[in-house]
PDB file of C-alpha atoms in Angstrom:
ATOM      1  CA  MET A 567       0.000   0.000   0.000  1.00  0.00           C
ATOM      2  CA  TYR A 568       2.884   2.362   0.731  1.00  0.00           C
ATOM      3  CA  PRO A 569       4.309   2.289  -2.830  1.00  0.00           C
ATOM      4  CA  VAL A 570       0.884   3.171  -4.240  1.00  0.00           C
ATOM      5  CA  MET A 571       0.606   6.216  -1.969  1.00  0.00           C
ATOM      6  CA  ARG A 572       4.121   7.201  -2.946  1.00  0.00           C
ATOM      7  CA  GLN A 573       3.313   6.967  -6.645  1.00  0.00           C
ATOM      8  CA  GLU A 574       0.146   8.991  -6.141  1.00  0.00           C
ATOM      9  CA  PHE A 575       2.144  11.694  -4.390  1.00  0.00           C
ATOM     10  CA  PHE A 576       4.546  11.968  -7.289  1.00  0.00           C
ATOM     11  CA  TRP A 577       1.740  11.931  -9.820  1.00  0.00           C
ATOM     12  CA  LYS A 578       0.005  14.821  -8.069  1.00  0.00           C
ATOM     13  CA  PHE A 579       3.086  16.996  -7.721  1.00  0.00           C
ATOM     14  CA  SER A 580       5.997  17.446 -10.036  1.00  0.00           C
ATOM     15  CA  LEU A 581       8.964  19.777  -9.831  1.00  0.00           C
ATOM     16  CA  SER A 582       7.407  22.034 -12.426  1.00  0.00           C
ATOM     17  CA  ASP A 583       4.393  22.622 -10.138  1.00  0.00           C
ATOM     18  CA  LEU A 584       6.561  23.902  -7.272  1.00  0.00           C
ATOM     19  CA  PRO A 585       7.865  27.449  -7.256  1.00  0.00           C
ATOM     20  CA  PHE A 586      11.511  27.643  -8.351  1.00  0.00           C
ATOM     21  CA  PRO A 587      12.930  28.986  -5.049  1.00  0.00           C
ATOM     22  CA  LEU A 588      11.426  26.047  -3.100  1.00  0.00           C
ATOM     23  CA  VAL A 589      13.155  23.464  -5.286  1.00  0.00           C
ATOM     24  CA  PHE A 590      16.705  24.777  -4.882  1.00  0.00           C
ATOM     25  CA  VAL A 591      16.975  26.214  -1.401  1.00  0.00           C
ATOM     26  CA  LYS A 592      20.414  26.096   0.185  1.00  0.00           C
ATOM     27  CA  PRO A 593      20.218  25.714   3.965  1.00  0.00           C
ATOM     28  CA  THR A 594      21.957  28.333   6.041  1.00  0.00           C
ATOM     29  CA  ALA A 595      24.776  27.538   8.450  1.00  0.00           C
ATOM     30  CA  ASN A 596      22.467  28.032  11.443  1.00  0.00           C
ATOM     31  CA  GLU A 597      19.904  25.605  10.028  1.00  0.00           C
ATOM     32  CA  LEU A 598      22.585  22.987   9.418  1.00  0.00           C
ATOM     33  CA  LYS A 599      23.963  23.501  12.926  1.00  0.00           C
ATOM     34  CA  LYS A 600      20.493  23.090  14.466  1.00  0.00           C
ATOM     35  CA  LYS A 601      19.895  19.868  12.507  1.00  0.00           C
ATOM     36  CA  ALA A 602      23.299  18.487  13.498  1.00  0.00           C
ATOM     37  CA  THR A 603      22.764  19.368  17.155  1.00  0.00           C
ATOM     38  CA  ALA A 604      19.300  17.820  17.123  1.00  0.00           C
ATOM     39  CA  SER A 605      20.556  14.595  15.549  1.00  0.00           C
ATOM     40  CA  GLU A 606      23.471  14.428  18.021  1.00  0.00           C
ATOM     41  CA  ASP A 607      21.077  14.916  20.929  1.00  0.00           C
ATOM     42  CA  ILE A 608      18.863  12.117  19.640  1.00  0.00           C
ATOM     43  CA  LEU A 609      21.856   9.782  19.325  1.00  0.00           C
ATOM     44  CA  LEU A 610      23.181  10.670  22.772  1.00  0.00           C
ATOM     45  CA  ASP A 611      19.775  10.115  24.386  1.00  0.00           C
ATOM     46  CA  GLN A 612      19.488   6.561  23.027  1.00  0.00           C
ATOM     47  CA  ALA A 613      20.093   3.732  25.468  1.00  0.00           C
ATOM     48  CA  ILE A 614      22.828   1.253  24.599  1.00  0.00           C
ATOM     49  CA  ASP A 615      22.209  -2.437  25.257  1.00  0.00           C
ATOM     50  CA  LEU A 616      25.433  -3.915  26.635  1.00  0.00           C
ATOM     51  CA  ASN A 617      23.934  -7.222  27.739  1.00  0.00           C
ATOM     52  CA  GLU A 618      25.360  -9.065  24.731  1.00  0.00           C
ATOM     53  CA  ALA A 619      28.809  -7.423  24.924  1.00  0.00           C
ATOM     54  CA  ALA A 620      31.630  -9.346  26.561  1.00  0.00           C
ATOM     55  CA  ILE A 621      33.167  -6.736  28.829  1.00  0.00           C
ATOM     56  CA  ASP A 622      35.917  -7.645  31.247  1.00  0.00           C
ATOM     57  CA  SER A 623      34.964  -6.077  34.553  1.00  0.00           C
ATOM     58  CA  ALA A 624      38.562  -6.017  35.781  1.00  0.00           C
ATOM     59  CA  PRO A 625      41.003  -5.958  32.865  1.00  0.00           C
ATOM     60  CA  PHE A 626      44.607  -6.618  33.776  1.00  0.00           C
ATOM     61  CA  GLN A 627      47.250  -4.074  32.765  1.00  0.00           C
ATOM     62  CA  LEU A 628      50.977  -4.485  32.287  1.00  0.00           C
ATOM     63  CA  VAL A 629      53.403  -1.599  32.177  1.00  0.00           C
ATOM     64  CA  LEU A 630      55.550  -1.327  29.075  1.00  0.00           C
ATOM     65  CA  GLY A 631      58.969  -2.776  29.871  1.00  0.00           C
ATOM     66  CA  SER A 632      57.803  -5.446  32.325  1.00  0.00           C
ATOM     67  CA  SER A 633      60.163  -8.410  32.466  1.00  0.00           C
ATOM     68  CA  LEU A 634      59.235 -11.638  30.745  1.00  0.00           C
ATOM     69  CA  HIS A 635      59.552 -13.506  34.042  1.00  0.00           C
ATOM     70  CA  LYS A 636      57.164 -11.109  35.782  1.00  0.00           C
ATOM     71  CA  VAL A 637      54.655 -11.311  32.915  1.00  0.00           C
ATOM     72  CA  HIS A 638      54.820 -15.119  32.925  1.00  0.00           C
ATOM     73  CA  THR A 639      54.356 -15.233  36.692  1.00  0.00           C
ATOM     74  CA  LEU A 640      51.314 -12.964  36.565  1.00  0.00           C
ATOM     75  CA  PHE A 641      49.732 -14.953  33.728  1.00  0.00           C
ATOM     76  CA  SER A 642      50.304 -18.188  35.648  1.00  0.00           C
ATOM     77  CA  LEU A 643      49.139 -17.009  39.074  1.00  0.00           C
ATOM     78  CA  LEU A 644      46.075 -15.134  37.863  1.00  0.00           C
ATOM     79  CA  ALA A 645      45.172 -17.569  35.040  1.00  0.00           C
ATOM     80  CA  LEU A 646      45.019 -14.732  32.523  1.00  0.00           C
ATOM     81  CA  SER A 647      44.291 -15.295  28.856  1.00  0.00           C
ATOM     82  CA  HIS A 648      45.357 -11.803  27.836  1.00  0.00           C
ATOM     83  CA  ALA A 649      46.579  -8.560  29.368  1.00  0.00           C
ATOM     84  CA  TYR A 650      46.604  -4.958  28.210  1.00  0.00           C
ATOM     85  CA  VAL A 651      49.964  -3.232  27.858  1.00  0.00           C
ATOM     86  CA  THR A 652      50.016   0.452  28.785  1.00  0.00           C
ATOM     87  CA  ASP A 653      52.628   3.170  28.567  1.00  0.00           C
ATOM     88  CA  ARG A 654      51.991   6.258  30.708  1.00  0.00           C
ATOM     89  CA  GLY A 655      48.300   5.376  30.925  1.00  0.00           C
ATOM     90  CA  ARG A 656      47.805   4.879  27.177  1.00  0.00           C
ATOM     91  CA  LEU A 657      47.024   1.517  25.623  1.00  0.00           C
ATOM     92  CA  VAL A 658      50.008   0.280  23.614  1.00  0.00           C
ATOM     93  CA  GLY A 659      48.996  -3.310  22.913  1.00  0.00           C
ATOM     94  CA  VAL A 660      47.520  -6.561  24.095  1.00  0.00           C
ATOM     95  CA  ILE A 661      49.543  -9.656  24.868  1.00  0.00           C
ATOM     96  CA  ALA A 662      47.894 -13.058  24.761  1.00  0.00           C
ATOM     97  CA  LEU A 663      48.870 -16.229  26.566  1.00  0.00           C
ATOM     98  CA  LYS A 664      49.721 -17.932  23.262  1.00  0.00           C
ATOM     99  CA  GLU A 665      52.203 -15.207  22.346  1.00  0.00           C
ATOM    100  CA  LEU A 666      53.787 -15.423  25.773  1.00  0.00           C
ATOM    101  CA  ARG A 667      54.121 -19.204  25.472  1.00  0.00           C
ATOM    102  CA  ASP A 668      55.672 -18.865  21.994  1.00  0.00           C
ATOM    103  CA  ALA A 669      58.187 -16.326  23.288  1.00  0.00           C
ATOM    104  CA  LEU A 670      59.122 -18.559  26.231  1.00  0.00           C
ATOM    105  CA  ALA A 671      59.377 -21.691  24.075  1.00  0.00           C
ATOM    106  CA  ASN A 672      61.752 -20.051  21.612  1.00  0.00           C
ATOM    107  CA  ILE A 673      63.864 -18.071  24.054  1.00  0.00           C
ATOM    108  CA  TYR A 674      66.610 -20.716  24.255  1.00  0.00           C
ATOM    109  CA  VAL A 675      66.314 -21.879  20.642  1.00  0.00           C
ATOM    110  CA  ARG A 676      66.531 -18.472  18.998  1.00  0.00           C
ATOM    111  CA  GLY A 677      68.360 -16.508  21.643  1.00  0.00           C
ATOM    112  CA  ALA A 678      65.494 -14.257  22.749  1.00  0.00           C
ATOM    113  CA  VAL A 679      64.394 -13.213  19.269  1.00  0.00           C
ATOM    114  CA  PRO A 680      60.718 -12.256  18.980  1.00  0.00           C
ATOM    115  CA  VAL A 681      58.576 -14.984  17.483  1.00  0.00           C
ATOM    116  CA  ILE A 682      57.220 -14.383  13.999  1.00  0.00           C
ATOM    117  CA  SER A 683      53.864 -16.100  13.892  1.00  0.00           C
ATOM    118  CA  GLU A 684      51.523 -16.601  10.966  1.00  0.00           C
ATOM    119  CA  ARG A 685      48.550 -15.115  12.759  1.00  0.00           C
ATOM    120  CA  LYS A 686      48.070 -11.425  13.347  1.00  0.00           C
ATOM    121  CA  GLN A 687      49.820 -10.440  16.543  1.00  0.00           C
ATOM    122  CA  THR A 688      47.825  -8.597  19.130  1.00  0.00           C
ATOM    123  CA  THR A 689      50.802  -6.966  20.798  1.00  0.00           C
ATOM    124  CA  ASN A 690      52.969  -4.097  19.855  1.00  0.00           C
ATOM    125  CA  ASP A 691      56.268  -5.442  18.456  1.00  0.00           C
ATOM    126  CA  LEU A 692      58.110  -2.816  20.478  1.00  0.00           C
ATOM    127  CA  PHE A 693      56.772  -4.329  23.716  1.00  0.00           C
ATOM    128  CA  LEU A 694      57.861  -7.876  22.882  1.00  0.00           C
ATOM    129  CA  THR A 695      61.260  -6.664  21.691  1.00  0.00           C
ATOM    130  CA  ARG A 696      61.831  -4.762  24.938  1.00  0.00           C
ATOM    131  CA  ILE A 697      60.836  -7.724  27.073  1.00  0.00           C
ATOM    132  CA  LEU A 698      63.016 -10.140  25.134  1.00  0.00           C
ATOM    133  CA  ASN A 699      65.972  -7.741  25.144  1.00  0.00           C
ATOM    134  CA  ASP A 700      65.661  -7.384  28.923  1.00  0.00           C
ATOM    135  CA  VAL A 701      65.685 -11.169  29.318  1.00  0.00           C
ATOM    136  CA  GLU A 702      68.676 -11.479  26.987  1.00  0.00           C
ATOM    137  CA  GLU A 703      70.606  -8.849  28.966  1.00  0.00           C
ATOM    138  CA  LYS A 704      69.820 -10.551  32.285  1.00  0.00           C
ATOM    139  CA  SER A 705      70.818 -13.982  30.963  1.00  0.00           C
ATOM    140  CA  SER A 706      74.101 -12.627  29.544  1.00  0.00           C
ATOM    141  CA  ARG A 707      74.971 -11.074  32.936  1.00  0.00           C
ATOM    142  CA  ASP A 708      74.502 -14.398  34.725  1.00  0.00           C
TER     143      ASP A 708
END
């Protein structure tokens, strides 16, 4: 029924029936600002349903430059699957348990070289490099 009403509307009125200024009216800056503000207000007033979202209520953070031993200990004791890496309060990367295991497994084989995996890494390469360099320096001292 809606398409019929729509067709009837267009049959009744055409662009030639409307006065020329009404067809090509450029909105003013104030009108555009009012429309934008109104649409922003509508969006901000909408409720967001977070019931389906998987939100970690207490995400674990690591400071950039944490030692590999400390990171491994925290993952083991707290049974973490991933941890967020921050530098001066800003998120730098995410390290997963699998990446930590790969780094630990290859530390003696490759001499503390970061693991190159086929999957997309979730950590910042700078973070892993710093951790592995720290471990290499500590092992060379001993």
